[in-house]
Amino acid sequence: MRSLSRRSLILLAATSLSLFLLLIASSQRMDGWSAFDQAYFHRDGAKNNKPKANSTDPTRPDHDRHCDNFPDTSNILLVMKTGASESYARIPTQLLTVLKCVPDFLIFSDMDQEIAGYRIHDSLSTVLESAKAGNSDFDLYRRQKACIVNQEDCNKLGSPAKEGWNLDKYKNIHMAEKTYHMRPDYDWYVFVDADSYVLWPNLVMWLKQLNPMKKLYLGSVALLGGFNFGHGGSGYVVSQGAMADFVGKHPGIGNQWDIKVKSECCGDYVFARAMKEVAGTPVQQVWPTINGEKYATLPFGFSHWCHPIVTMHHLNSEEINDFWAWERDLAKPRNGSLPDSSRPLLIKDIYHRYLEPRLQESRIDWDNRANDRYYLDATDETQSWEDWQKDKTKKAEDMNELEKKAHLSFKDCAAACESLPAEECFSYRYMPGICMTAKAFTLGKPIKKDDDGNRMMSGWDVKKIKKFVAEQGGCTEIHWPKVNDKDNGLW
């Protein structure tokens, strides 16, 4: 009787232990999941339920090793803009890289879609009918909705690139409005395009230094008609304070601008106008940290060196994948120790990774984007120079003797650059009759001969570049952008 009781107790204990472990496993598996459109971040620090795309917890069954040592992005919402004519070409790469380890994000387009189980939201679904009726800007929108096969085939009936550009400008304000209604409790909202790249560790490190309750709108400033706006391709960051005022206090803000948009060029410009007029929040310049270039076009030098960078633009899928792989490799432990998470990735690091191994004195059929100063013979009647080219030409009385001959040949162009200090020339390029120099050094890209068979040659003052790099040292001072968050708070 005593023996039977002992066996019963053992069986009972084993069963209880199994049930206990099962409950733990189930709670771990379910923890962090919620309805897709349920806002989940709370600034009070309470534990929240997150719709995790990929777990960074190595004990979880859905853990992805690529997300090891990924930063906590739970107070930042990435909002990505695309178009139905390009979404299948761009979004899959983003899902496999930039968005892979992010617990929550929103993607907006000009049509409701689903890609690999991820919902793409129609940003234009609430645009006023009066703004769409008889408006050719919406021809693509209407054709996409009427398409009964794939969009690629339907778009052969039109010009999707041009039509997409015309339609795109209606998205920005509606995206912000829909985003805040769907996810009202984030500290930061980061708006980017589908060919943008976000450096998450740098972004998290930077935004920790700022107060999200202040009304902030941060971007790479562009100018149109004397008005500053945040360039959309570079991306822009909007704080909780600014979104709460712009959207929270102004219901229907998108529709208030629908009619006005038609006469404007661009959605990022209209967004900036609305932010300033409605929320009293003008864009603040944070370039080059928010950047419209990519690693092959970054102008390395005095303005781009000890600066952290959080976005890049115009990357194709191969470039996104390559940079992502490098970032993830940097996050791996070395000799049993994690990398220094207190140091951001600097623009100079990108130089050492991408340009330095490929740096040489010259390349033919290559465009290194040297574009600061031009040398040409304005009196040469065989050439048809544009006014903007003449405007970039240095005055003859300000030239040294080598500069006066710079337009004659590639060799003369190189000699002119070498005669100047680093602040005036690091690189140059040459086409027959014109020498172009730059205060920075860029990798660039191959370029075909022009219609007349002329070939472009590019050159770099390697000696001057190496001297500059050595003099900069290890960047003991990190140049984060200066942000004014002192006097424009919401609360």
Short mmCIF file of C-alpha atoms in Angstrom, two decimals:
data_model
loop_
_atom_site.label_atom_id
_atom_site.label_comp_id
_atom_site.label_asym_id
_atom_site.label_seq_id
_atom_site.Cartn_x
_atom_site.Cartn_y
_atom_site.Cartn_z
CA MET A 1 0.00 0.00 0.00
CA ARG A 2 2.88 2.32 0.94
CA SER A 3 4.73 1.33 -2.29
CA LEU A 4 1.67 2.06 -4.47
CA SER A 5 1.23 5.45 -2.86
CA ARG A 6 4.87 6.32 -3.59
CA ARG A 7 4.46 5.39 -7.26
CA SER A 8 1.28 7.45 -7.46
CA LEU A 9 3.06 10.42 -5.96
CA ILE A 10 5.92 10.06 -8.45
CA LEU A 11 3.49 9.87 -11.38
CA LEU A 12 1.55 12.85 -10.06
CA ALA A 13 4.74 14.89 -9.64
CA ALA A 14 5.94 14.00 -13.15
CA THR A 15 2.58 14.93 -14.65
CA SER A 16 2.51 18.23 -12.78
CA LEU A 17 6.04 19.05 -13.90
CA SER A 18 5.17 18.29 -17.53
CA LEU A 19 2.09 20.50 -17.37
CA PHE A 20 4.12 23.27 -15.76
CA LEU A 21 6.80 23.14 -18.49
CA LEU A 22 4.12 23.06 -21.17
CA LEU A 23 2.50 26.16 -19.74
CA ILE A 24 5.85 27.99 -19.70
CA ALA A 25 6.56 27.02 -23.30
CA SER A 26 3.10 28.10 -24.38
CA SER A 27 3.36 31.43 -22.63
CA GLN A 28 6.75 32.05 -24.24
CA ARG A 29 5.37 31.15 -27.63
CA MET A 30 2.33 33.40 -27.23
CA ASP A 31 4.00 36.28 -25.41
CA GLY A 32 4.48 39.27 -27.64
CA TRP A 33 1.70 38.62 -30.14
CA SER A 34 -1.34 40.80 -30.70
CA ALA A 35 -3.72 41.79 -33.47
CA PHE A 36 -1.85 43.43 -36.37
CA ASP A 37 -3.49 46.81 -36.03
CA GLN A 38 -3.42 46.94 -32.23
CA ALA A 39 -1.19 49.67 -30.81
CA TYR A 40 1.07 48.21 -28.18
CA PHE A 41 3.81 50.53 -27.00
CA HIS A 42 3.27 52.33 -23.70
CA ARG A 43 5.62 54.95 -22.32
CA ASP A 44 4.80 53.95 -18.74
CA GLY A 45 7.25 51.07 -19.12
CA ALA A 46 4.62 48.38 -18.51
CA LYS A 47 5.29 45.07 -20.22
CA ASN A 48 3.55 45.13 -23.58
CA ASN A 49 2.41 42.67 -26.19
CA LYS A 50 4.37 43.12 -29.40
CA PRO A 51 3.64 41.61 -32.80
CA LYS A 52 7.15 40.28 -33.18
CA ALA A 53 8.26 39.65 -36.74
CA ASN A 54 11.35 37.80 -35.56
CA SER A 55 12.35 37.08 -32.01
CA THR A 56 15.76 38.18 -30.77
CA ASP A 57 15.50 35.77 -27.83
CA PRO A 58 17.74 32.76 -28.70
CA THR A 59 15.63 30.46 -26.49
CA ARG A 60 12.53 30.97 -28.62
CA PRO A 61 11.71 28.51 -31.40
CA ASP A 62 11.24 31.35 -33.93
CA HIS A 63 14.63 32.88 -33.15
CA ASP A 64 16.65 34.05 -36.14
CA ARG A 65 20.42 34.16 -35.62
CA HIS A 66 20.64 37.20 -37.91
CA CYS A 67 18.84 39.13 -35.18
CA ASP A 68 21.42 38.40 -32.49
CA ASN A 69 22.48 41.61 -30.72
CA PHE A 70 19.86 43.62 -32.60
CA PRO A 71 18.90 46.82 -30.71
CA ASP A 72 15.59 47.37 -28.95
CA THR A 73 13.38 49.25 -31.43
CA SER A 74 10.15 48.92 -29.44
CA ASN A 75 9.59 52.68 -29.18
CA ILE A 76 10.28 53.39 -32.88
CA LEU A 77 7.84 52.70 -35.71
CA LEU A 78 9.19 52.43 -39.24
CA VAL A 79 6.72 53.55 -41.90
CA MET A 80 7.72 52.55 -45.43
CA LYS A 81 6.25 54.00 -48.63
CA THR A 82 6.07 52.13 -51.92
CA GLY A 83 3.84 51.81 -54.98
CA ALA A 84 1.99 48.81 -56.35
CA SER A 85 3.97 49.06 -59.59
CA GLU A 86 7.24 48.49 -57.72
CA SER A 87 6.29 46.78 -54.46
CA TYR A 88 7.11 43.21 -55.52
CA ALA A 89 10.52 44.34 -56.75
CA ARG A 90 11.47 46.18 -53.55
CA ILE A 91 9.52 45.01 -50.50
CA PRO A 92 10.72 41.36 -50.38
CA THR A 93 14.34 42.47 -49.97
CA GLN A 94 13.34 44.88 -47.20
CA LEU A 95 11.45 42.10 -45.39
CA LEU A 96 14.55 39.88 -45.53
CA THR A 97 16.95 42.57 -44.32
CA VAL A 98 16.08 46.01 -42.90
CA LEU A 99 12.69 44.86 -41.53
CA LYS A 100 13.76 41.33 -40.60
CA CYS A 101 14.39 41.91 -36.89
CA VAL A 102 11.95 44.77 -36.31
CA PRO A 103 8.96 43.80 -34.12
CA ASP A 104 6.53 46.15 -35.82
CA PHE A 105 6.36 48.31 -38.93
CA LEU A 106 3.83 49.63 -41.44
CA ILE A 107 4.05 49.60 -45.23
CA PHE A 108 1.90 51.93 -47.33
CA SER A 109 1.31 51.95 -51.05
CA ASP A 110 -1.29 53.12 -53.57
CA MET A 111 -3.18 49.83 -53.35
CA ASP A 112 -4.03 47.20 -50.74
CA GLN A 113 -1.69 44.24 -51.24
CA GLU A 114 -0.22 41.32 -49.34
CA ILE A 115 3.38 40.21 -49.85
CA ALA A 116 4.67 37.07 -48.15
CA GLY A 117 1.93 37.41 -45.53
CA TYR A 118 2.66 41.07 -44.78
CA ARG A 119 -0.10 43.56 -45.38
CA ILE A 120 0.52 46.60 -47.58
CA HIS A 121 -1.95 49.40 -46.82
CA ASP A 122 -3.58 51.65 -49.40
CA SER A 123 -2.57 55.14 -48.27
CA LEU A 124 -5.02 56.77 -50.71
CA SER A 125 -8.21 54.95 -49.71
CA THR A 126 -9.58 58.02 -47.90
CA VAL A 127 -8.63 60.71 -50.44
CA LEU A 128 -11.62 62.90 -51.28
CA GLU A 129 -13.59 61.82 -54.34
CA SER A 130 -13.61 65.45 -55.44
CA ALA A 131 -9.81 65.37 -55.51
CA LYS A 132 -9.73 62.19 -57.62
CA ALA A 133 -12.57 62.92 -60.06
CA GLY A 134 -11.29 64.06 -63.45
CA ASN A 135 -7.73 64.15 -62.07
CA SER A 136 -5.22 62.42 -64.36
CA ASP A 137 -2.87 62.03 -61.38
CA PHE A 138 -5.12 59.13 -60.36
CA ASP A 139 -5.09 57.29 -63.71
CA LEU A 140 -2.61 54.75 -62.35
CA TYR A 141 -4.64 54.32 -59.15
CA ARG A 142 -7.79 53.55 -61.13
CA ARG A 143 -6.00 51.20 -63.51
CA GLN A 144 -4.46 49.26 -60.65
CA LYS A 145 -7.84 48.72 -59.04
CA ALA A 146 -9.38 47.60 -62.33
CA CYS A 147 -6.55 45.16 -63.11
CA ILE A 148 -7.73 41.53 -63.05
CA VAL A 149 -4.28 39.99 -63.68
CA ASN A 150 -0.86 41.06 -62.38
CA GLN A 151 0.06 44.73 -62.11
CA GLU A 152 3.15 44.37 -64.28
CA ASP A 153 1.05 43.37 -67.28
CA CYS A 154 -1.63 45.99 -66.62
CA ASN A 155 0.98 48.73 -66.30
CA LYS A 156 2.15 48.07 -69.85
CA LEU A 157 -0.94 50.06 -70.81
CA GLY A 158 0.54 53.19 -69.27
CA SER A 159 3.73 54.82 -68.03
CA PRO A 160 3.96 53.62 -64.42
CA ALA A 161 7.16 55.52 -63.56
CA LYS A 162 5.75 58.92 -64.57
CA GLU A 163 2.24 58.11 -63.35
CA GLY A 164 3.61 56.77 -60.06
CA TRP A 165 5.47 60.03 -59.48
CA ASN A 166 2.30 62.08 -60.08
CA LEU A 167 0.32 59.88 -57.69
CA ASP A 168 2.99 59.66 -55.01
CA LYS A 169 2.58 63.23 -53.76
CA TYR A 170 -0.88 62.47 -52.35
CA LYS A 171 0.44 59.81 -49.97
CA ASN A 172 2.57 61.51 -47.32
CA ILE A 173 -0.01 63.29 -45.19
CA HIS A 174 -2.47 60.40 -45.43
CA MET A 175 0.27 57.98 -44.40
CA ALA A 176 1.02 60.03 -41.29
CA GLU A 177 -2.69 60.25 -40.45
CA LYS A 178 -3.35 56.54 -40.90
CA THR A 179 -0.16 55.62 -39.06
CA TYR A 180 -1.09 57.63 -35.97
CA HIS A 181 -4.60 56.19 -35.91
CA MET A 182 -3.22 52.64 -36.15
CA ARG A 183 -0.17 53.09 -33.88
CA PRO A 184 -0.72 56.16 -31.67
CA ASP A 185 1.66 55.31 -28.84
CA TYR A 186 5.17 55.26 -30.31
CA ASP A 187 7.84 57.72 -29.30
CA TRP A 188 9.23 58.04 -32.84
CA TYR A 189 7.88 57.61 -36.36
CA VAL A 190 10.46 57.12 -39.11
CA PHE A 191 9.18 57.60 -42.67
CA VAL A 192 11.26 56.13 -45.51
CA ASP A 193 10.93 54.92 -49.10
CA ALA A 194 11.19 51.31 -50.22
CA ASP A 195 14.65 51.93 -51.70
CA SER A 196 15.94 53.47 -48.47
CA TYR A 197 18.18 51.77 -45.92
CA VAL A 198 17.90 52.24 -42.15
CA LEU A 199 20.90 51.65 -39.89
CA TRP A 200 18.98 50.53 -36.81
CA PRO A 201 21.77 50.52 -34.20
CA ASN A 202 22.69 54.11 -35.08
CA LEU A 203 19.06 55.23 -35.19
CA VAL A 204 18.29 53.77 -31.76
CA MET A 205 21.45 55.30 -30.28
CA TRP A 206 20.64 58.73 -31.72
CA LEU A 207 16.98 58.91 -30.75
CA LYS A 208 17.80 57.94 -27.15
CA GLN A 209 19.47 61.35 -26.89
CA LEU A 210 16.29 63.25 -27.84
CA ASN A 211 12.99 63.99 -26.13
CA PRO A 212 10.07 62.48 -28.08
CA MET A 213 7.54 64.62 -26.22
CA LYS A 214 8.91 67.71 -27.95
CA LYS A 215 7.55 68.57 -31.38
CA LEU A 216 10.34 67.42 -33.67
CA TYR A 217 10.48 66.90 -37.43
CA LEU A 218 13.99 65.93 -38.49
CA GLY A 219 15.35 65.36 -41.98
CA SER A 220 17.82 66.10 -44.73
CA VAL A 221 16.68 69.55 -45.73
CA ALA A 222 15.89 70.33 -49.37
CA LEU A 223 14.75 73.71 -50.67
CA LEU A 224 11.86 74.50 -53.00
CA GLY A 225 10.79 78.07 -53.69
CA GLY A 226 12.67 79.23 -50.61
CA PHE A 227 10.84 76.72 -48.36
CA ASN A 228 12.67 74.03 -46.36
CA PHE A 229 11.35 70.46 -46.33
CA GLY A 230 12.64 67.04 -45.33
CA HIS A 231 13.64 65.05 -48.40
CA GLY A 232 11.38 61.98 -48.44
CA GLY A 233 13.85 59.56 -50.02
CA SER A 234 16.41 60.31 -47.32
CA GLY A 235 13.68 59.71 -44.77
CA TYR A 236 12.42 61.93 -41.98
CA VAL A 237 11.75 61.39 -38.28
CA VAL A 238 8.67 62.74 -36.50
CA SER A 239 8.31 62.67 -32.73
CA GLN A 240 5.30 61.63 -30.67
CA GLY A 241 4.85 65.28 -29.69
CA ALA A 242 4.65 66.42 -33.30
CA MET A 243 2.37 63.58 -34.42
CA ALA A 244 0.02 64.14 -31.47
CA ASP A 245 -0.41 67.76 -32.52
CA PHE A 246 -0.43 67.29 -36.29
CA VAL A 247 -2.79 64.29 -36.44
CA GLY A 248 -4.22 63.93 -32.93
CA LYS A 249 -5.46 67.52 -32.69
CA HIS A 250 -6.51 67.86 -36.33
CA PRO A 251 -8.95 65.12 -37.39
CA GLY A 252 -9.20 64.72 -41.15
CA ILE A 253 -5.89 66.46 -41.76
CA GLY A 254 -5.31 64.40 -44.92
CA ASN A 255 -8.51 65.54 -46.60
CA GLN A 256 -7.78 69.16 -45.73
CA TRP A 257 -4.83 69.01 -48.14
CA ASP A 258 -6.19 66.72 -50.88
CA ILE A 259 -7.19 69.51 -53.26
CA LYS A 260 -4.06 71.61 -52.61
CA VAL A 261 -1.72 68.74 -53.47
CA LYS A 262 -2.62 68.70 -57.17
CA SER A 263 -0.78 71.96 -57.85
CA GLU A 264 2.35 70.94 -55.93
CA CYS A 265 5.33 68.87 -57.05
CA CYS A 266 6.02 66.51 -54.21
CA GLY A 267 4.49 64.84 -51.18
CA ASP A 268 7.46 65.48 -48.89
CA TYR A 269 7.21 69.20 -49.65
CA VAL A 270 3.46 69.26 -48.95
CA PHE A 271 4.01 67.33 -45.71
CA ALA A 272 6.53 69.94 -44.54
CA ARG A 273 4.16 72.78 -45.37
CA ALA A 274 1.36 71.09 -43.44
CA MET A 275 3.60 70.35 -40.44
CA LYS A 276 4.66 73.98 -40.23
CA GLU A 277 1.26 75.55 -40.87
CA VAL A 278 -0.83 73.14 -38.80
CA ALA A 279 1.50 71.97 -36.01
CA GLY A 280 3.95 74.89 -36.02
CA THR A 281 6.80 72.43 -36.52
CA PRO A 282 9.33 73.24 -39.25
CA VAL A 283 11.87 70.66 -40.38
CA GLN A 284 15.25 70.66 -38.66
CA GLN A 285 18.41 69.90 -40.62
CA VAL A 286 20.14 66.71 -39.45
CA TRP A 287 22.13 65.95 -42.62
CA PRO A 288 24.42 64.04 -43.09
CA THR A 289 23.07 61.71 -40.38
CA ILE A 290 19.86 61.42 -42.36
CA ASN A 291 21.27 61.01 -45.85
CA GLY A 292 20.03 60.79 -49.42
CA GLU A 293 23.12 59.01 -50.76
CA LYS A 294 24.28 55.40 -50.63
CA TYR A 295 27.71 53.95 -49.97
CA ALA A 296 28.76 54.27 -53.63
CA THR A 297 27.72 57.94 -53.84
CA LEU A 298 28.57 59.30 -50.36
CA PRO A 299 30.86 62.35 -50.67
CA PHE A 300 33.57 61.38 -48.17
CA GLY A 301 35.61 64.23 -46.76
CA PHE A 302 35.29 67.11 -44.30
CA SER A 303 31.45 67.10 -44.24
CA HIS A 304 31.16 63.29 -44.23
CA TRP A 305 33.61 61.61 -41.88
CA CYS A 306 33.16 61.45 -38.08
CA HIS A 307 29.39 61.60 -38.55
CA PRO A 308 27.01 58.74 -37.68
CA ILE A 309 24.56 57.90 -40.45
CA VAL A 310 21.04 56.49 -39.95
CA THR A 311 19.60 56.37 -43.48
CA MET A 312 20.73 55.98 -47.08
CA HIS A 313 18.73 56.17 -50.30
CA HIS A 314 18.52 54.74 -53.84
CA LEU A 315 19.90 51.32 -52.91
CA ASN A 316 18.96 48.39 -55.10
CA SER A 317 18.32 44.94 -53.65
CA GLU A 318 21.92 43.80 -54.07
CA GLU A 319 23.24 46.89 -52.29
CA ILE A 320 20.71 46.57 -49.45
CA ASN A 321 21.64 42.92 -48.95
CA ASP A 322 25.37 43.65 -49.03
CA PHE A 323 25.19 46.44 -46.47
CA TRP A 324 22.84 44.42 -44.24
CA ALA A 325 25.25 41.48 -44.26
CA TRP A 326 28.11 43.78 -43.27
CA GLU A 327 26.10 45.34 -40.42
CA ARG A 328 25.11 41.93 -39.08
CA ASP A 329 28.71 40.77 -39.29
CA LEU A 330 29.80 43.80 -37.25
CA ALA A 331 27.32 42.75 -34.54
CA LYS A 332 28.88 39.31 -34.11
CA PRO A 333 31.01 38.57 -31.02
CA ARG A 334 34.78 38.71 -31.55
CA ASN A 335 37.03 36.56 -29.37
CA GLY A 336 34.11 35.84 -27.07
CA SER A 337 33.23 39.52 -26.59
CA LEU A 338 30.43 41.59 -28.07
CA PRO A 339 31.37 44.64 -30.16
CA ASP A 340 31.34 48.06 -28.52
CA SER A 341 27.66 49.06 -28.70
CA SER A 342 28.43 52.60 -27.51
CA ARG A 343 30.18 53.53 -30.76
CA PRO A 344 27.98 54.23 -33.79
CA LEU A 345 28.89 53.26 -37.32
CA LEU A 346 30.51 56.35 -38.82
CA ILE A 347 30.66 57.53 -42.41
CA LYS A 348 34.41 56.99 -42.30
CA ASP A 349 33.79 53.29 -41.59
CA ILE A 350 31.82 53.09 -44.82
CA TYR A 351 34.79 54.64 -46.64
CA HIS A 352 37.14 52.01 -45.23
CA ARG A 353 34.73 49.24 -46.21
CA TYR A 354 33.73 50.32 -49.72
CA LEU A 355 35.97 53.00 -51.26
CA GLU A 356 39.39 52.48 -49.71
CA PRO A 357 39.90 48.92 -51.12
CA ARG A 358 38.93 50.22 -54.58
CA LEU A 359 40.76 53.54 -54.47
CA GLN A 360 43.04 54.19 -57.44
CA GLU A 361 44.30 57.21 -59.30
CA SER A 362 41.98 56.98 -62.31
CA ARG A 363 39.19 55.03 -64.00
CA ILE A 364 37.97 55.33 -67.59
CA ASP A 365 34.26 55.16 -68.44
CA TRP A 366 33.58 56.09 -64.84
CA ASP A 367 31.63 58.86 -63.09
CA ASN A 368 32.88 59.75 -59.60
CA ARG A 369 30.39 62.65 -59.38
CA ALA A 370 32.98 65.43 -59.02
CA ASN A 371 30.72 68.44 -59.43
CA ASP A 372 31.76 71.40 -57.26
CA ARG A 373 33.91 73.45 -59.65
CA TYR A 374 34.08 73.49 -63.46
CA TYR A 375 36.89 74.48 -65.80
CA LEU A 376 35.92 75.11 -69.45
CA ASP A 377 36.52 77.51 -72.31
CA ALA A 378 33.32 79.52 -72.55
CA THR A 379 34.51 81.07 -75.83
CA ASP A 380 34.83 77.70 -77.59
CA GLU A 381 32.10 77.79 -80.24
CA THR A 382 32.40 74.04 -80.87
CA GLN A 383 30.96 73.39 -77.41
CA SER A 384 27.42 74.13 -76.25
CA TRP A 385 27.80 74.86 -72.56
CA GLU A 386 24.71 75.27 -70.40
CA ASP A 387 24.34 78.34 -68.20
CA TRP A 388 24.51 76.21 -65.04
CA GLN A 389 27.88 74.84 -66.18
CA LYS A 390 29.21 78.35 -66.77
CA ASP A 391 27.94 79.41 -63.35
CA LYS A 392 30.10 76.72 -61.72
CA THR A 393 33.22 77.88 -63.57
CA LYS A 394 35.96 79.55 -61.57
CA LYS A 395 36.78 83.09 -62.63
CA ALA A 396 39.98 83.33 -64.68
CA GLU A 397 41.51 85.93 -62.33
CA ASP A 398 41.13 83.48 -59.43
CA MET A 399 42.88 80.58 -61.21
CA ASN A 400 46.48 79.51 -60.91
CA GLU A 401 48.41 78.63 -64.06
CA LEU A 402 47.58 74.92 -63.88
CA GLU A 403 43.88 75.61 -63.40
CA LYS A 404 43.84 77.72 -66.58
CA LYS A 405 44.79 74.60 -68.58
CA ALA A 406 42.57 72.14 -66.69
CA HIS A 407 40.01 71.86 -69.52
CA LEU A 408 42.58 70.78 -72.12
CA SER A 409 43.06 67.12 -71.12
CA PHE A 410 42.56 64.59 -68.35
CA LYS A 411 46.24 64.98 -67.43
CA ASP A 412 45.82 68.76 -67.14
CA CYS A 413 42.66 68.28 -65.08
CA ALA A 414 44.59 66.03 -62.68
CA ALA A 415 47.45 68.54 -62.41
CA ALA A 416 45.00 71.33 -61.59
CA CYS A 417 43.44 69.29 -58.78
CA GLU A 418 46.83 68.35 -57.36
CA SER A 419 47.80 72.04 -57.27
CA LEU A 420 44.90 72.88 -54.96
CA PRO A 421 44.50 72.30 -51.20
CA ALA A 422 42.33 69.42 -49.96
CA GLU A 423 39.57 71.87 -49.02
CA GLU A 424 39.19 72.63 -52.76
CA CYS A 425 39.93 69.38 -54.55
CA PHE A 426 40.04 65.69 -53.63
CA SER A 427 38.74 64.26 -56.92
CA TYR A 428 37.99 65.19 -60.52
CA ARG A 429 36.50 63.95 -63.77
CA TYR A 430 37.04 64.90 -67.37
CA MET A 431 35.13 65.02 -70.64
CA PRO A 432 36.52 66.66 -73.79
CA GLY A 433 36.67 70.39 -73.12
CA ILE A 434 35.61 70.33 -69.48
CA CYS A 435 37.26 69.49 -66.15
CA MET A 436 35.09 69.06 -63.03
CA THR A 437 36.49 68.94 -59.49
CA ALA A 438 35.10 68.10 -56.04
CA LYS A 439 35.87 68.89 -52.41
CA ALA A 440 35.02 65.29 -51.54
CA PHE A 441 35.89 61.80 -52.78
CA THR A 442 33.21 59.39 -53.97
CA LEU A 443 33.33 55.91 -55.47
CA GLY A 444 30.74 56.54 -58.19
CA LYS A 445 29.70 54.15 -60.96
CA PRO A 446 30.47 53.09 -64.56
CA ILE A 447 29.14 55.27 -67.36
CA LYS A 448 28.68 54.69 -71.08
CA LYS A 449 30.16 56.81 -73.85
CA ASP A 450 27.94 59.71 -74.82
CA ASP A 451 26.13 59.97 -78.16
CA ASP A 452 29.24 61.47 -79.77
CA GLY A 453 31.47 58.67 -78.53
CA ASN A 454 33.13 60.80 -75.85
CA ARG A 455 34.28 58.95 -72.76
CA MET A 456 34.34 60.19 -69.18
CA MET A 457 37.42 59.67 -67.06
CA SER A 458 37.50 60.04 -63.29
CA GLY A 459 40.45 60.62 -61.01
CA TRP A 460 41.24 60.76 -57.30
CA ASP A 461 44.12 62.59 -55.64
CA VAL A 462 45.15 59.47 -53.74
CA LYS A 463 48.07 61.10 -51.92
CA LYS A 464 45.87 63.90 -50.63
CA ILE A 465 43.09 61.48 -49.62
CA LYS A 466 45.45 59.21 -47.67
CA LYS A 467 46.91 62.23 -45.88
CA PHE A 468 43.42 63.41 -44.92
CA VAL A 469 42.44 59.96 -43.60
CA ALA A 470 45.60 59.72 -41.49
CA GLU A 471 45.10 63.20 -40.04
CA GLN A 472 41.52 62.45 -38.96
CA GLY A 473 42.62 59.55 -36.77
CA GLY A 474 40.01 57.52 -34.92
CA CYS A 475 37.30 60.18 -34.59
CA THR A 476 37.50 60.73 -30.84
CA GLU A 477 34.68 63.26 -31.20
CA ILE A 478 31.47 61.93 -32.77
CA HIS A 479 29.53 64.55 -34.73
CA TRP A 480 25.88 63.87 -33.92
CA PRO A 481 23.50 66.44 -35.45
CA LYS A 482 22.44 69.35 -33.25
CA VAL A 483 18.68 69.25 -32.58
CA ASN A 484 16.69 71.99 -30.91
CA ASP A 485 14.28 70.23 -28.55
CA LYS A 486 14.22 72.84 -25.81
CA ASP A 487 11.38 75.19 -26.55
CA ASN A 488 8.76 73.53 -28.73
CA GLY A 489 7.29 70.88 -26.46
CA LEU A 490 3.75 69.59 -26.48
CA TRP A 491 3.66 68.65 -22.79
#
